[in-house]
Short mmCIF file of N, CA and C in Angstrom, two decimals:
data_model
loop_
_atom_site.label_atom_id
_atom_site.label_comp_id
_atom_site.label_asym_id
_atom_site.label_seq_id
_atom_site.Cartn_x
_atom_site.Cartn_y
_atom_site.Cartn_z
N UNK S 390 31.90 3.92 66.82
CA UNK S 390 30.67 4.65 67.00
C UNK S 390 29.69 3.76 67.75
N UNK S 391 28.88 4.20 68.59
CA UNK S 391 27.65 3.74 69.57
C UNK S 391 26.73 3.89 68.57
N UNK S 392 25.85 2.82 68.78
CA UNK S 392 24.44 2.85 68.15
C UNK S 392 23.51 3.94 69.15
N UNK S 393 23.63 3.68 70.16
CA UNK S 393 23.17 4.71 71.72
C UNK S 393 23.22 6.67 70.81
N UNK S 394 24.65 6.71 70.12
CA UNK S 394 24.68 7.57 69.46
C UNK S 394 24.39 8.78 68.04
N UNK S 395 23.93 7.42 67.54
CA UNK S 395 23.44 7.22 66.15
C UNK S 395 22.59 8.32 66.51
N UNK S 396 21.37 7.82 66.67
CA UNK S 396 20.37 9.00 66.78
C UNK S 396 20.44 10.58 66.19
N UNK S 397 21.12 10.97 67.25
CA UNK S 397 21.96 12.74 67.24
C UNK S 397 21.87 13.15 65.75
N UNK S 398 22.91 12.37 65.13
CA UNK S 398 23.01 12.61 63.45
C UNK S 398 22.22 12.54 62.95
N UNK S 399 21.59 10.83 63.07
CA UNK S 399 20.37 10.76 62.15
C UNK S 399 19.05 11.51 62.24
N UNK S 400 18.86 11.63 63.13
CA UNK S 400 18.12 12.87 63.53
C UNK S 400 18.13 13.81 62.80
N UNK S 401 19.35 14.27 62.97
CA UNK S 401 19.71 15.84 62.13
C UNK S 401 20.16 15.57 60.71
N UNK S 402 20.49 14.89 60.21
CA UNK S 402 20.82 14.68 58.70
C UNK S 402 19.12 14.43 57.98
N UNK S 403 18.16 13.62 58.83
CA UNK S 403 16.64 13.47 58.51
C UNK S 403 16.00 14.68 58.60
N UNK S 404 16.44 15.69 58.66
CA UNK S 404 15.37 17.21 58.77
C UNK S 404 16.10 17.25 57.28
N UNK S 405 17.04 17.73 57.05
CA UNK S 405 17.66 18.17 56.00
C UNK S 405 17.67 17.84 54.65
N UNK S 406 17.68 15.79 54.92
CA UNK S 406 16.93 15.40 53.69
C UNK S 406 15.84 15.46 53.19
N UNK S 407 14.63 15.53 54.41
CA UNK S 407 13.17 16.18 53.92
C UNK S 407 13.45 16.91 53.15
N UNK S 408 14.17 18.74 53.84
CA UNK S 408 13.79 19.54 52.84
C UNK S 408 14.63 19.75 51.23
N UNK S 409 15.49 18.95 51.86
CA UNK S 409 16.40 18.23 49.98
C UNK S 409 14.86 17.89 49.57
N UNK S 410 14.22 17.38 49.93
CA UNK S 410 13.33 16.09 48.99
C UNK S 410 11.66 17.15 48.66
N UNK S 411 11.64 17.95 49.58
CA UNK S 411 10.11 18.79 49.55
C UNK S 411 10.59 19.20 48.40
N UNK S 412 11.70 19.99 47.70
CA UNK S 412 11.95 20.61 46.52
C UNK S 412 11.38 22.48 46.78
N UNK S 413 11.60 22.76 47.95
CA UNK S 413 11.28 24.19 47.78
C UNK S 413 12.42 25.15 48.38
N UNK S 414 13.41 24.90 48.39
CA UNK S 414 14.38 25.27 48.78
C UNK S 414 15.67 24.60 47.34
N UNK S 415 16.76 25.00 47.36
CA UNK S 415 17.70 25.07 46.61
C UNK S 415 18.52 23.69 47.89
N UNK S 416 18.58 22.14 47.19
CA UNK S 416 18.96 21.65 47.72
C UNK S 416 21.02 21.82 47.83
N UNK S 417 21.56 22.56 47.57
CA UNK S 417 22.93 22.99 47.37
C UNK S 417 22.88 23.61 48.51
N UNK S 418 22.06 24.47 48.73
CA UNK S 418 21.87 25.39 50.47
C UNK S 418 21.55 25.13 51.33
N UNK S 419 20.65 23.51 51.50
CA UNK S 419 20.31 22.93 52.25
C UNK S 419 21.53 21.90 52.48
N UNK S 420 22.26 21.65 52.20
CA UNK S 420 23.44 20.79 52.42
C UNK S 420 24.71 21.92 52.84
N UNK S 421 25.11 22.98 52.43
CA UNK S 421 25.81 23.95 53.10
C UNK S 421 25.51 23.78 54.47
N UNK S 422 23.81 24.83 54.80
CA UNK S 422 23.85 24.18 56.41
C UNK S 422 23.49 23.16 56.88
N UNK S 423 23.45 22.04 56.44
CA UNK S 423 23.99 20.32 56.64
C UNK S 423 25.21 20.38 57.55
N UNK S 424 25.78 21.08 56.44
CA UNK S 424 27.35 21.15 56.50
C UNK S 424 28.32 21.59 58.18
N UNK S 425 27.14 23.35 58.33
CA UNK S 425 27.50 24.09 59.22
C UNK S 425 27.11 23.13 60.68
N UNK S 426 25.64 22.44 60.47
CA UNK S 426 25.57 21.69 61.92
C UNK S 426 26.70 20.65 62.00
N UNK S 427 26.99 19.65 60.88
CA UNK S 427 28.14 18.69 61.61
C UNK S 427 29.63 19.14 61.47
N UNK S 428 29.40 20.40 61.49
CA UNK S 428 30.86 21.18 62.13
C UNK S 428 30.45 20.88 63.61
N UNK S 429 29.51 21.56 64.29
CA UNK S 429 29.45 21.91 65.22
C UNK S 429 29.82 20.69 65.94
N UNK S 430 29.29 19.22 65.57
CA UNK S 430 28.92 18.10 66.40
C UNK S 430 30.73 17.88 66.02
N UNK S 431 31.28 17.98 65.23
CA UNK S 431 32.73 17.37 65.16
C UNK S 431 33.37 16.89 65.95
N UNK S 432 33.83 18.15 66.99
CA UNK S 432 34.66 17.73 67.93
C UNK S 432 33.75 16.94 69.13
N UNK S 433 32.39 16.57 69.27
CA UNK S 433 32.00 15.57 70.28
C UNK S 433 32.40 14.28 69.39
N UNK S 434 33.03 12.93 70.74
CA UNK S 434 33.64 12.23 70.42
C UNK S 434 32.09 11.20 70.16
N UNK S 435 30.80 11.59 70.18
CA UNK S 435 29.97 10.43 70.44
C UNK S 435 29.01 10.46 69.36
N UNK S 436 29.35 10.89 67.72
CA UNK S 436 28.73 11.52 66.95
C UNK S 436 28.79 10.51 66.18
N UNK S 437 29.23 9.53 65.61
CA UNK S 437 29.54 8.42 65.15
C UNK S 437 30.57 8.75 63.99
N UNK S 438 29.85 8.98 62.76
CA UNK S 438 30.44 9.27 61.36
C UNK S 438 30.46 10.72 60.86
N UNK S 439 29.96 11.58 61.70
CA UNK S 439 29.59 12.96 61.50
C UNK S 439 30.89 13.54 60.18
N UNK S 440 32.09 13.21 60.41
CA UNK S 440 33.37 13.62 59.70
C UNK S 440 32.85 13.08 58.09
N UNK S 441 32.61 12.11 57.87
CA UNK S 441 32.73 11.06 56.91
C UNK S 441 31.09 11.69 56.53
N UNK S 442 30.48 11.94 56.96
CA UNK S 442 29.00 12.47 55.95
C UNK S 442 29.64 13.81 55.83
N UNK S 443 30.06 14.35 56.88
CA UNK S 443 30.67 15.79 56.30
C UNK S 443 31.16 15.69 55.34
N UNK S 444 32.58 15.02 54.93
CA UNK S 444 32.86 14.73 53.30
C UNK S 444 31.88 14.47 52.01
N UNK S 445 31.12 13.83 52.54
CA UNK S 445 30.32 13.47 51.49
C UNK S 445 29.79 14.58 50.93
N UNK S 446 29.09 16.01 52.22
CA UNK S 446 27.98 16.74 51.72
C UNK S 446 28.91 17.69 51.16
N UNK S 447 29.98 17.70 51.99
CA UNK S 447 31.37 18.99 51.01
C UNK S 447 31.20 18.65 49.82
N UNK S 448 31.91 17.18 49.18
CA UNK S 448 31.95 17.03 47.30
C UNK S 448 30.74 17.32 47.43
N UNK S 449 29.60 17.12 47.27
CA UNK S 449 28.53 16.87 46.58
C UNK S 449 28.33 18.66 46.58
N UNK S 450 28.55 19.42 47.93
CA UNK S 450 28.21 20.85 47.15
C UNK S 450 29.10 21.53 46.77
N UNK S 451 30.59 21.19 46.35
CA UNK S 451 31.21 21.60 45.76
C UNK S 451 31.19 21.61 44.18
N UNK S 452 30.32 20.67 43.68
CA UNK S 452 30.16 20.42 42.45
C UNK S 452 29.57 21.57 41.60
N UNK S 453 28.32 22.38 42.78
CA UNK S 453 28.27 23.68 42.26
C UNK S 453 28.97 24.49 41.80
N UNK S 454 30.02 24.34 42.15
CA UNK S 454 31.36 25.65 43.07
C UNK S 454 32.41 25.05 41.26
N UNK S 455 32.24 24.17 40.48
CA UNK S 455 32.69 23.28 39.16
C UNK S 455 34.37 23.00 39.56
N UNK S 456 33.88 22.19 40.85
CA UNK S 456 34.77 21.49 41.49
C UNK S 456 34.97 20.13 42.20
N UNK S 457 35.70 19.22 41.60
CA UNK S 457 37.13 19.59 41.16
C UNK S 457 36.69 19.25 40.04
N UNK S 458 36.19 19.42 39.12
CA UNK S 458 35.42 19.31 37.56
C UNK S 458 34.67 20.35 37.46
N UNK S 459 34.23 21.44 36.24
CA UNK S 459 33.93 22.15 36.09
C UNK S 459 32.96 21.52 34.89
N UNK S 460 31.45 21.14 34.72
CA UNK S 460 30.54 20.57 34.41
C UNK S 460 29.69 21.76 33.47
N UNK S 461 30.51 22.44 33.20
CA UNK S 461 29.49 23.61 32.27
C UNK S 461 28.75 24.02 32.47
N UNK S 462 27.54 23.76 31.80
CA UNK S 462 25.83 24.47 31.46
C UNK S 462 25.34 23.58 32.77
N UNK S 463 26.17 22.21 32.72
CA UNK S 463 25.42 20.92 33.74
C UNK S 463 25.64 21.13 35.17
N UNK S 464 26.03 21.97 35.62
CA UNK S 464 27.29 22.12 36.95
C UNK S 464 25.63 21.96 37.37
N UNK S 465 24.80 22.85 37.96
CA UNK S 465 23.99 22.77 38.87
C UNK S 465 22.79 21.98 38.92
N UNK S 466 22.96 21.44 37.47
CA UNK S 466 21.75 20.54 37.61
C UNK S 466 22.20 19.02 37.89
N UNK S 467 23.69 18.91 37.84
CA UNK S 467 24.18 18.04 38.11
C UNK S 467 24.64 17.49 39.74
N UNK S 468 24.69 19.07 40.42
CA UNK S 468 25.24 18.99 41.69
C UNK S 468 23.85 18.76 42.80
N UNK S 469 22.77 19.21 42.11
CA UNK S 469 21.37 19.10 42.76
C UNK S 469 20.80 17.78 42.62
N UNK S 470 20.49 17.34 41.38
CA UNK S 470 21.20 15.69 41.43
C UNK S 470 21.47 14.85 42.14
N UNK S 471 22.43 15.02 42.14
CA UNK S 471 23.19 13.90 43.14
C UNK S 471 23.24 14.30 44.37
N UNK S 472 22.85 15.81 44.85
CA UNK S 472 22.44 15.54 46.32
C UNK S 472 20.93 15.09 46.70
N UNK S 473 20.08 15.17 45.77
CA UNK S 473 18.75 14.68 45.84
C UNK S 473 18.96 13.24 46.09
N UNK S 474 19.84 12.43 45.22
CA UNK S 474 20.12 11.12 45.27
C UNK S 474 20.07 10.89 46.48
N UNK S 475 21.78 11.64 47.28
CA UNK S 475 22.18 11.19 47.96
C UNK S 475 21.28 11.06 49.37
N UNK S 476 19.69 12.06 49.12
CA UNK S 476 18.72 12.68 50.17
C UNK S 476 17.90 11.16 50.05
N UNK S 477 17.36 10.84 49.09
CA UNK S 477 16.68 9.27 48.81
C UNK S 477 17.50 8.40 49.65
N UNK S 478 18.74 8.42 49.47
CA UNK S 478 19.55 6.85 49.79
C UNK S 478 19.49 6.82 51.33
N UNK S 479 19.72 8.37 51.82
CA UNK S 479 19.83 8.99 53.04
C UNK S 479 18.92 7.96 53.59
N UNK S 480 17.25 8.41 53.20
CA UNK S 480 16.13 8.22 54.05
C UNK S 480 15.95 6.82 53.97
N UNK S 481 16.77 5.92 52.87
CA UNK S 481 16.29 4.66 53.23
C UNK S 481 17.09 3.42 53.80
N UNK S 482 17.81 4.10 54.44
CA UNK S 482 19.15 3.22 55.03
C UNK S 482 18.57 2.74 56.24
N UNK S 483 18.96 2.08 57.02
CA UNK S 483 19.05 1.02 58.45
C UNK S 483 19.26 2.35 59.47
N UNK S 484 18.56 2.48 60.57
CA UNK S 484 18.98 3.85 61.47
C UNK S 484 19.72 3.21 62.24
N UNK S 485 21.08 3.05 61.84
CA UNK S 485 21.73 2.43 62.97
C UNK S 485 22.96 2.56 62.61
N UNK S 486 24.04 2.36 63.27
CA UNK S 486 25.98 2.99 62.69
C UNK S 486 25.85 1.82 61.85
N UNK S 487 25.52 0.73 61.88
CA UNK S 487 25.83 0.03 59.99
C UNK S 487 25.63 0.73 59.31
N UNK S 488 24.04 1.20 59.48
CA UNK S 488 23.70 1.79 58.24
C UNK S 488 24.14 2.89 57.54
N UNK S 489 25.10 3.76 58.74
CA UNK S 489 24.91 5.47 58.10
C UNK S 489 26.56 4.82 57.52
N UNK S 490 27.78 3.65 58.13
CA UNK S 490 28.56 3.38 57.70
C UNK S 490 28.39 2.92 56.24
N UNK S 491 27.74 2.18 55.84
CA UNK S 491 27.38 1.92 54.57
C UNK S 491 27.41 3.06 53.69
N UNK S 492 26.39 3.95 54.19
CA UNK S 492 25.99 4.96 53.37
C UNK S 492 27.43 5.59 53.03
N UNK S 493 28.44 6.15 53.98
CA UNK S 493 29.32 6.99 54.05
C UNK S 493 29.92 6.00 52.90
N UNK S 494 30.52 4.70 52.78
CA UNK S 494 31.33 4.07 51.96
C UNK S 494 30.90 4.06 50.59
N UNK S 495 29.23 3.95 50.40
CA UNK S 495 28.54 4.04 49.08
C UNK S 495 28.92 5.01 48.57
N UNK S 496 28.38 6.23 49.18
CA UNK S 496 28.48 7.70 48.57
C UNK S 496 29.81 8.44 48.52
N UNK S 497 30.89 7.85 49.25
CA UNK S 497 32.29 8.26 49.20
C UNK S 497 32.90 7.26 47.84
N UNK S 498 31.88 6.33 47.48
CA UNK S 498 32.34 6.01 46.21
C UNK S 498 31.92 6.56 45.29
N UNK S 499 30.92 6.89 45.25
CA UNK S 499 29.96 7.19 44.00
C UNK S 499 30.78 8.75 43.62
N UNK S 500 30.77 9.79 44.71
CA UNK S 500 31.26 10.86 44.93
C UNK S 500 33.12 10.35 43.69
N UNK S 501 33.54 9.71 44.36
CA UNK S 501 34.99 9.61 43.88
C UNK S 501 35.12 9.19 42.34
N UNK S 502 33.61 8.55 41.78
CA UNK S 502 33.69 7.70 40.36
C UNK S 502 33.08 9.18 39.74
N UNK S 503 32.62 10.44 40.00
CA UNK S 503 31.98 11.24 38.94
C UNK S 503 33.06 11.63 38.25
N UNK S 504 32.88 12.32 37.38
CA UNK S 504 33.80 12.60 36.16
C UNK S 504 34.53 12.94 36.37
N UNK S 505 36.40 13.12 36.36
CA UNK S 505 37.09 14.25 36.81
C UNK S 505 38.23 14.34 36.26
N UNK S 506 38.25 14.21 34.78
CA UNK S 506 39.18 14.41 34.10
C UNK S 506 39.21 15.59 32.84
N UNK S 507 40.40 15.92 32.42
CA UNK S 507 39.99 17.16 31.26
C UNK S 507 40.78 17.43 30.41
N UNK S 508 40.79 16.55 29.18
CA UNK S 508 41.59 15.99 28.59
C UNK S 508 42.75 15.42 29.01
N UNK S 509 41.93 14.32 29.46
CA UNK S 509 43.19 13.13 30.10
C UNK S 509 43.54 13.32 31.22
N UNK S 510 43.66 14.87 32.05
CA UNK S 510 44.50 14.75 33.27
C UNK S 510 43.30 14.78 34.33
N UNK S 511 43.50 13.78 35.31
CA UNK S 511 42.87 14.00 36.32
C UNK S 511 43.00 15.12 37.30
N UNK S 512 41.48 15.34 37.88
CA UNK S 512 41.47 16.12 39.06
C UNK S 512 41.52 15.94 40.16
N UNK S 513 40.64 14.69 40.77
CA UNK S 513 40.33 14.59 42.11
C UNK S 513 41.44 13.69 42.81
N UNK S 514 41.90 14.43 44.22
CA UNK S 514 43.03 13.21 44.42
C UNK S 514 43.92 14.68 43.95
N UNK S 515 44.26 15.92 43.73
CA UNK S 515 45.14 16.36 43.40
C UNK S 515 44.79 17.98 44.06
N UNK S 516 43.74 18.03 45.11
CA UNK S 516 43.83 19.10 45.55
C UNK S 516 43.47 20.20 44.19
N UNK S 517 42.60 19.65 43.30
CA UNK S 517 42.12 20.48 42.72
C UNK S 517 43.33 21.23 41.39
N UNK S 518 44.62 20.62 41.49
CA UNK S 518 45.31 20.75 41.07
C UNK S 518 45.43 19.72 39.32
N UNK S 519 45.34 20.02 38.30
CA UNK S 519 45.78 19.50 37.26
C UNK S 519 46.69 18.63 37.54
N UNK S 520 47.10 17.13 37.10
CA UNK S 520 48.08 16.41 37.33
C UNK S 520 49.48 16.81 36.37
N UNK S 521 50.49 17.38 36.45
CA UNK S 521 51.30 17.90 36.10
C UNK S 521 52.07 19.06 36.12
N UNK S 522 51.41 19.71 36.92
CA UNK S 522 50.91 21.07 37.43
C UNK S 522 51.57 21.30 38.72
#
């Protein structure tokens, strides 16, 4: 990735975390069309990490969806959460491909450590599939 490139994203991932962060909108819907713009940028080769935040904002609004964990009563206050988090960490990173690289590796961890087991069998890593199953 070009730093020359950076911009584009950060740019556009910085509108989105505002309105994650104003709180007047349903931040779960504000990351959907997150979602829909870095489709669009995908296939340009000069986007840097666009794929790799795409992952990120998929788990994080899939958690609504009580996936690949199904979080009960907590599902949405849990999935709003951690995209609020992920809207904070967003705005205070380095504007530059270190930085949004960082971010992608932080939050592709954090994303991978939430809960995802149910009685004993894991979920994530299995296509949503029960391990045994």
């Amino acid at each position: 990735m070009t730093d020359a490139a950076s911009p584009t994203v950060i740019d556009l991932i910085d509108g989105y975390m505002h309105r994650v962060l104003k709180g007047r909108e349903d931040p779960v819907g504000v990351v959907e069309e997150l979602k829909a713009a870095l489709v669009e940028l995908l296939p340009r080769d000069d986007v840097g990490n666009a794929s790799g935040l795409y992952s990120i904002y998929a788990d994080l609004s899939d958690i609504v969806d009580g996936y690949p964990f199904d979080y009960a009563d907590g599902t949405e206050m849990i999935a709003q959460r951690e995209i609020r988090d992920a809207a904070w960490d967003w705005l205070s990173i380095p504007r530059n491909a270190d930085g949004m690289k960082n971010y992608v590796d932080r939050w592709a961890a954090r994303v991978a450590a939430l809960p995802t087991t149910d009685g004993g069998r894991r979920f994530r890593g299995t296509s949503g599939r029960l391990e045994g199953e």
